[in-house]
Amino acid sequence: MSTPSLLILAGDGIGPEVMDEVKKVMAWFDDKRGLKFDISEDLVGGAAYDAHGTPLTDETMAKAQEVDAVLLGAVGGPKYDELDFSVKPERGLLRLRKEMDLFANLRPAQCFDALADFSSLKKELVSGLDIMIVRELTSGSYFGEPRGIFEENGERVGINTQRYTTSEIDRVARAAFELARKRDNRLCSVEKANVMESGILWREVVTKIGAEDYPDVELSHMYADNCAMQLVRTPKQFDVIVTDNLFGDILSDCAAMLTGSLGMLPSASLGVPMANGMPKAMYEPVHGSAPDIAGQGKANPSATILSFAMALRYSYGQGAEADRLEAAVEKVLADGTRTADLMQKGDGTPATTSEMGDAILKALTASL
Ligand code: IPM
Ligand code: MG
């Protein structure tokens, strides 16, 4: 078997510095667990724009299509705010998602015991929280046509189109049902069937798949606005949530904040199986490029390190090593090592990005 490949796209802002810590973790797995990766690196987002005038070159896109997995840092920053829409850093990310056809975006919102106090909700509402949001990532209003800004009756009109085909709903729903089976066997499908035809179709398709192929999974339906409310009211009522691209964007930010620590949350974007049987995949932290703290050694590398753990699990068939890495991160938190985002005023001196990485390496070594 050839060495599994990984393309690192560190991107902008804190992306490169958190990625440095992931590289240390990869070196540890190579050295201590004999897990070798054929690692290549390239530019995405503003960094790619600065070098090439585009947020993602065709060469980088082609490379992403060939590797076993892509690990992305973050894109964007105020420096690029004035750029034309077509070359904004985010366009690079959206092109990767669309052209790799990464239709199932897994966004876990897990509350680490040691961090329950950081939630904006009461501790008892969030301690032990473990939700998985499955967001459709390649369609809906992010990509639907027609789109654009047009002239109409003497004024301008901005148009985006919410559009879902049955096959697009079908494949993401199946991914969510499968995940629910591996968890607490409960799936909540979210749309606005009360006002949107795309929501009516969504509900019909999900209901049919559930009845025909997943009768063992407890399926419920919820309108997106109610879901937002329920997430902040009693978040632990949810196990797996499946929803469209735009609702998923919004609800996953809401769920992430419940955990109190955006700096801890990874994500996986999965597509159809490749020749080796593993899905096409890209992994990235849920947080953004945090330009305000970039380059200062303040960023928390945990979300990106945990994204690599998801890669070990979903792309490299190394579930036990993924467990080991996740346990190491939890141990570091339980032992009290904290980057600035996990501290409150008067809590003492925060760990730097690299100190956090080193603490995770130490916990990994202790796990042997
Ligand atoms: C996300 C982000 C992206 C999105 C942006 C950066 C394009 O908010 O991954 O949730 O809207 O999908
Ligand atoms: Mg978002």
XYZ file of C-alpha atoms and ligand atoms in Angstrom:
381
model
C 0.000 0.000 0.000
C 1.277 3.443 -0.819
C 1.833 6.005 1.922
C -1.423 7.881 2.638
C -1.310 11.428 1.335
C -2.305 14.699 2.974
C -2.443 18.194 1.508
C -2.023 20.993 4.044
C -3.601 24.333 3.146
C -2.803 26.522 6.151
C -4.377 29.660 4.686
C -4.548 32.998 6.455
C -4.439 34.596 9.891
C -3.822 32.037 12.638
C -4.006 29.194 10.072
C -0.231 28.790 9.626
C 0.603 28.918 13.346
C -2.014 26.370 14.415
C -0.938 24.170 11.497
C 2.648 24.199 12.836
C 1.335 22.419 15.933
C -0.509 19.838 13.837
C 2.754 19.137 12.014
C 4.367 18.373 15.366
C 1.514 15.968 16.116
C 1.961 14.276 12.725
C 5.688 13.913 13.375
C 4.832 12.290 16.713
C 2.549 9.717 15.046
C 5.266 9.004 12.478
C 7.937 8.609 15.128
C 5.979 6.791 17.861
C 3.196 4.973 16.002
C 4.787 4.354 12.602
C 2.059 6.320 10.819
C 3.661 7.900 7.796
C 1.988 10.534 5.670
C 3.033 11.855 2.311
C 2.547 15.532 3.204
C 2.422 18.371 0.713
C 1.613 22.023 1.352
C 0.082 24.773 -0.679
C -1.663 28.146 -0.477
C -5.350 28.977 -0.162
C -7.390 32.113 0.522
C -5.704 35.489 0.888
C -2.261 33.857 0.925
C -2.940 32.362 -2.512
C -4.379 35.663 -3.722
C -1.237 37.529 -2.631
C 0.990 35.040 -4.465
C -1.108 34.260 -7.550
C -4.016 36.716 -7.766
C -6.560 33.965 -7.070
C -7.711 32.382 -3.775
C -7.101 28.895 -5.210
C -5.027 28.040 -8.279
C -6.046 25.276 -10.689
C -2.864 23.403 -9.711
C -3.831 23.435 -6.027
C -7.382 22.375 -6.922
C -5.980 19.453 -8.950
C -3.729 18.418 -6.049
C -6.680 18.499 -3.645
C -8.536 16.104 -5.948
C -5.674 13.597 -5.852
C -4.819 13.342 -2.161
C -6.440 11.120 0.462
C -7.361 14.175 2.535
C -6.978 17.940 2.737
C -6.327 19.691 6.051
C -7.262 23.362 5.917
C -6.415 26.069 8.462
C -8.551 29.175 7.896
C -9.108 31.803 5.234
C -9.829 35.522 5.154
C -8.917 38.755 6.877
C -9.676 42.480 6.791
C -6.857 42.992 4.275
C -9.058 41.269 1.681
C -12.385 42.939 2.501
C -12.288 45.258 -0.482
C -11.440 42.569 -3.052
C -13.864 41.723 -5.798
C -16.306 39.006 -4.704
C -14.908 36.559 -7.279
C -11.428 36.530 -5.722
C -12.286 36.842 -2.036
C -10.460 34.296 0.175
C -13.769 32.500 0.940
C -14.188 31.713 -2.766
C -11.163 29.390 -2.500
C -12.812 27.420 0.273
C -16.154 27.258 -1.540
C -14.451 26.058 -4.728
C -12.760 23.222 -2.821
C -16.073 22.151 -1.288
C -17.937 22.322 -4.593
C -15.381 20.744 -6.928
C -14.442 17.991 -4.478
C -18.200 17.467 -4.065
C -17.936 17.410 -0.262
C -21.642 17.199 0.413
C -21.668 16.072 4.059
C -20.181 18.520 6.524
C -19.870 17.002 9.994
C -19.732 19.600 12.748
C -19.592 18.107 16.215
C -20.500 20.401 19.097
C -19.076 18.761 22.129
C -18.719 20.330 25.523
C -15.491 19.327 27.218
C -16.107 18.773 30.922
C -13.234 20.998 31.907
C -14.724 23.864 29.899
C -18.429 23.737 30.808
C -18.056 27.006 32.724
C -17.187 28.843 29.520
C -20.555 28.373 27.932
C -22.917 31.309 27.872
C -25.544 28.842 29.114
C -25.829 27.373 32.592
C -23.372 24.574 33.200
C -26.039 21.905 33.737
C -27.527 22.636 30.319
C -24.275 21.999 28.493
C -22.103 19.630 30.529
C -21.828 16.377 28.639
C -23.311 17.973 25.514
C -22.492 16.006 22.361
C -24.336 17.038 19.203
C -23.413 16.296 15.611
C -24.652 18.701 12.974
C -24.587 17.349 9.437
C -24.703 20.311 7.089
C -25.294 19.894 3.351
C -22.313 21.677 1.813
C -22.463 21.731 -1.971
C -25.891 23.078 -2.853
C -28.758 25.236 -1.580
C -28.592 29.001 -1.578
C -24.771 28.998 -1.549
C -24.634 27.683 -5.105
C -28.152 27.781 -6.622
C -28.746 29.534 -9.949
C -29.853 32.121 -10.872
C -27.658 34.261 -8.693
C -26.193 37.702 -9.076
C -26.968 41.394 -8.895
C -29.178 42.538 -11.756
C -31.037 45.617 -12.973
C -34.803 45.416 -12.898
C -37.349 48.190 -13.375
C -34.761 50.858 -12.790
C -33.317 49.429 -9.593
C -30.819 46.756 -8.640
C -31.874 43.371 -7.344
C -29.677 40.826 -5.553
C -30.653 37.210 -6.194
C -29.709 33.856 -4.700
C -31.633 30.673 -5.207
C -32.443 27.983 -2.678
C -32.512 24.808 -4.729
C -32.318 21.141 -3.759
C -32.741 18.037 -5.896
C -33.945 14.745 -4.443
C -30.531 13.138 -4.972
C -28.798 15.971 -3.118
C -31.147 15.566 -0.163
C -30.945 11.789 -0.358
C -27.169 11.521 -0.066
C -26.730 13.900 2.847
C -29.696 12.356 4.667
C -28.170 8.884 4.323
C -24.850 10.156 5.674
C -26.722 11.560 8.691
C -28.777 8.388 9.282
C -25.573 6.313 9.184
C -23.944 8.598 11.753
C -27.014 8.501 13.981
C -26.771 4.703 13.992
C -23.218 4.936 15.315
C -24.323 7.363 18.037
C -27.592 7.625 19.965
C -29.762 6.579 17.006
C -31.700 9.838 16.867
C -31.904 12.187 13.893
C -33.592 15.578 13.720
C -34.102 16.936 10.207
C -34.324 20.711 9.993
C -35.860 22.934 7.276
C -38.679 25.434 6.872
C -41.335 23.332 5.205
C -43.896 25.854 6.459
C -42.662 28.506 4.032
C -40.279 26.925 1.509
C -40.933 24.363 -1.225
C -37.324 23.201 -0.920
C -38.179 22.456 2.711
C -41.303 20.473 1.757
C -39.237 18.324 -0.608
C -36.469 17.978 1.987
C -38.951 16.664 4.569
C -40.557 14.253 2.092
C -37.251 12.755 0.980
C -35.856 12.382 4.506
C -39.106 10.826 5.761
C -39.125 8.279 2.937
C -35.497 7.224 3.452
C -36.122 6.928 7.165
C -39.170 4.725 6.732
C -37.642 2.522 4.045
C -34.019 2.120 5.096
C -33.596 3.380 8.664
C -36.730 2.402 10.593
C -34.507 1.754 13.628
C -33.414 5.422 13.771
C -35.762 7.755 15.653
C -36.517 10.539 13.170
C -37.988 13.919 14.029
C -38.494 17.144 12.039
C -38.122 20.726 13.159
C -38.407 24.146 11.572
C -35.070 25.944 11.498
C -36.173 28.891 13.623
C -37.540 26.585 16.298
C -34.303 24.575 16.144
C -32.276 27.723 16.865
C -34.496 28.345 19.877
C -34.360 24.728 21.084
C -30.557 24.717 20.752
C -30.213 27.483 23.304
C -33.105 26.232 25.463
C -32.294 22.538 25.928
C -29.383 21.622 23.675
C -29.022 18.097 25.071
C -32.326 17.055 23.441
C -30.389 16.664 20.153
C -28.176 13.848 18.922
C -27.669 14.231 15.137
C -29.142 17.185 13.225
C -29.267 17.174 9.428
C -29.953 20.389 7.563
C -29.234 22.412 4.440
C -26.235 24.574 3.643
C -27.413 27.957 4.962
C -29.366 26.737 8.010
C -26.394 24.479 8.781
C -24.015 27.422 8.634
C -26.089 29.363 11.148
C -27.118 26.532 13.477
C -23.566 25.153 13.674
C -22.225 28.517 14.841
C -24.940 28.596 17.455
C -24.187 25.032 18.595
C -20.454 25.741 18.621
C -20.859 28.661 20.987
C -22.901 26.516 23.388
C -19.755 24.554 24.082
C -18.063 27.767 25.177
C -14.961 27.100 23.162
C -14.913 27.740 19.440
C -11.170 27.114 19.613
C -11.828 23.438 20.360
C -14.146 22.396 17.535
C -13.094 20.434 14.445
C -15.063 19.575 11.340
C -14.980 17.097 8.492
C -16.375 17.569 4.989
C -16.920 14.264 3.245
C -17.771 13.315 -0.319
C -18.187 10.136 -2.330
C -15.816 7.177 -1.819
C -12.530 7.187 -3.737
C -10.810 4.135 -5.243
C -9.462 3.159 -1.804
C -12.991 3.080 -0.368
C -12.458 6.161 1.813
C -14.513 9.302 1.146
C -13.036 12.355 -0.491
C -12.398 14.613 2.441
C -11.351 17.944 3.791
C -10.871 18.690 7.481
C -10.853 22.111 9.068
C -11.415 23.828 12.407
C -14.798 25.518 12.884
C -13.140 28.783 13.939
C -11.984 31.385 11.437
C -8.676 33.087 10.725
C -8.851 35.380 13.809
C -6.759 38.162 12.230
C -6.836 40.156 15.491
C -4.572 37.635 17.238
C -2.659 36.239 14.243
C 1.097 35.920 14.565
C 1.115 36.471 18.333
C 1.276 32.888 19.563
C -2.121 33.267 21.240
C -4.235 30.955 19.077
C -5.558 27.646 20.355
C -4.311 24.865 18.035
C -6.742 22.272 19.488
C -9.502 22.578 16.868
C -7.059 21.960 14.037
C -5.361 19.128 15.930
C -8.802 17.584 16.541
C -9.553 18.024 12.830
C -6.506 15.878 12.158
C -7.978 13.333 14.608
C -11.126 13.283 12.458
C -8.886 12.675 9.422
C -7.281 9.730 11.218
C -10.764 8.319 11.830
C -12.593 9.030 8.560
C -9.784 9.068 5.945
C -7.012 6.865 7.247
C -8.886 4.090 9.036
C -7.057 4.839 12.315
C -9.969 5.117 14.733
C -7.939 3.941 17.731
C -5.234 6.532 17.080
C -7.938 9.192 16.647
C -9.293 8.187 20.080
C -5.775 8.472 21.486
C -5.337 11.992 20.112
C -8.758 13.157 21.329
C -8.067 11.728 24.774
C -4.724 13.554 24.864
C -6.429 16.883 24.143
C -9.022 16.220 26.868
C -6.289 15.309 29.338
C -4.447 18.569 28.666
C -7.644 20.509 29.357
C -8.383 18.531 32.489
C -4.841 19.196 33.711
C -5.495 22.915 33.379
C -3.356 23.956 30.415
C -5.221 26.793 28.728
C -4.712 29.108 25.785
C -6.072 32.642 26.173
C -9.468 31.792 24.625
C -10.079 29.314 27.472
C -9.335 31.709 30.301
C -11.186 34.333 32.224
C -9.816 37.584 33.626
C -7.476 36.936 36.522
C -6.799 33.316 35.551
C -3.027 33.806 35.252
C -0.749 33.473 32.254
C -2.162 31.646 29.243
C -0.262 28.954 27.389
C 1.050 29.981 23.982
C 0.051 28.161 20.808
C 3.215 26.089 20.852
C 3.024 25.389 24.590
C -0.482 24.003 24.036
C 0.869 21.846 21.189
C 3.731 20.622 23.371
C 1.347 19.753 26.205
C -0.702 17.643 23.783
C 2.469 15.864 22.601
C 3.372 15.160 26.213
C -0.071 13.705 26.884
C 0.265 11.586 23.746
C 3.574 10.201 24.946
C 2.051 9.493 28.361
C -0.642 7.462 26.622
C 1.873 4.899 25.294
C -18.253 28.212 7.526
C -17.948 29.628 7.104
C -18.027 29.689 5.590
C -19.451 29.417 5.176
C -17.496 30.992 4.990
C -16.082 31.306 5.444
C -17.571 30.967 3.483
O -18.815 30.498 7.730
O -17.510 27.294 7.106
O -19.188 28.016 8.292
O -20.299 30.314 5.151
O -19.736 28.264 4.852
Mg -20.102 29.604 9.165
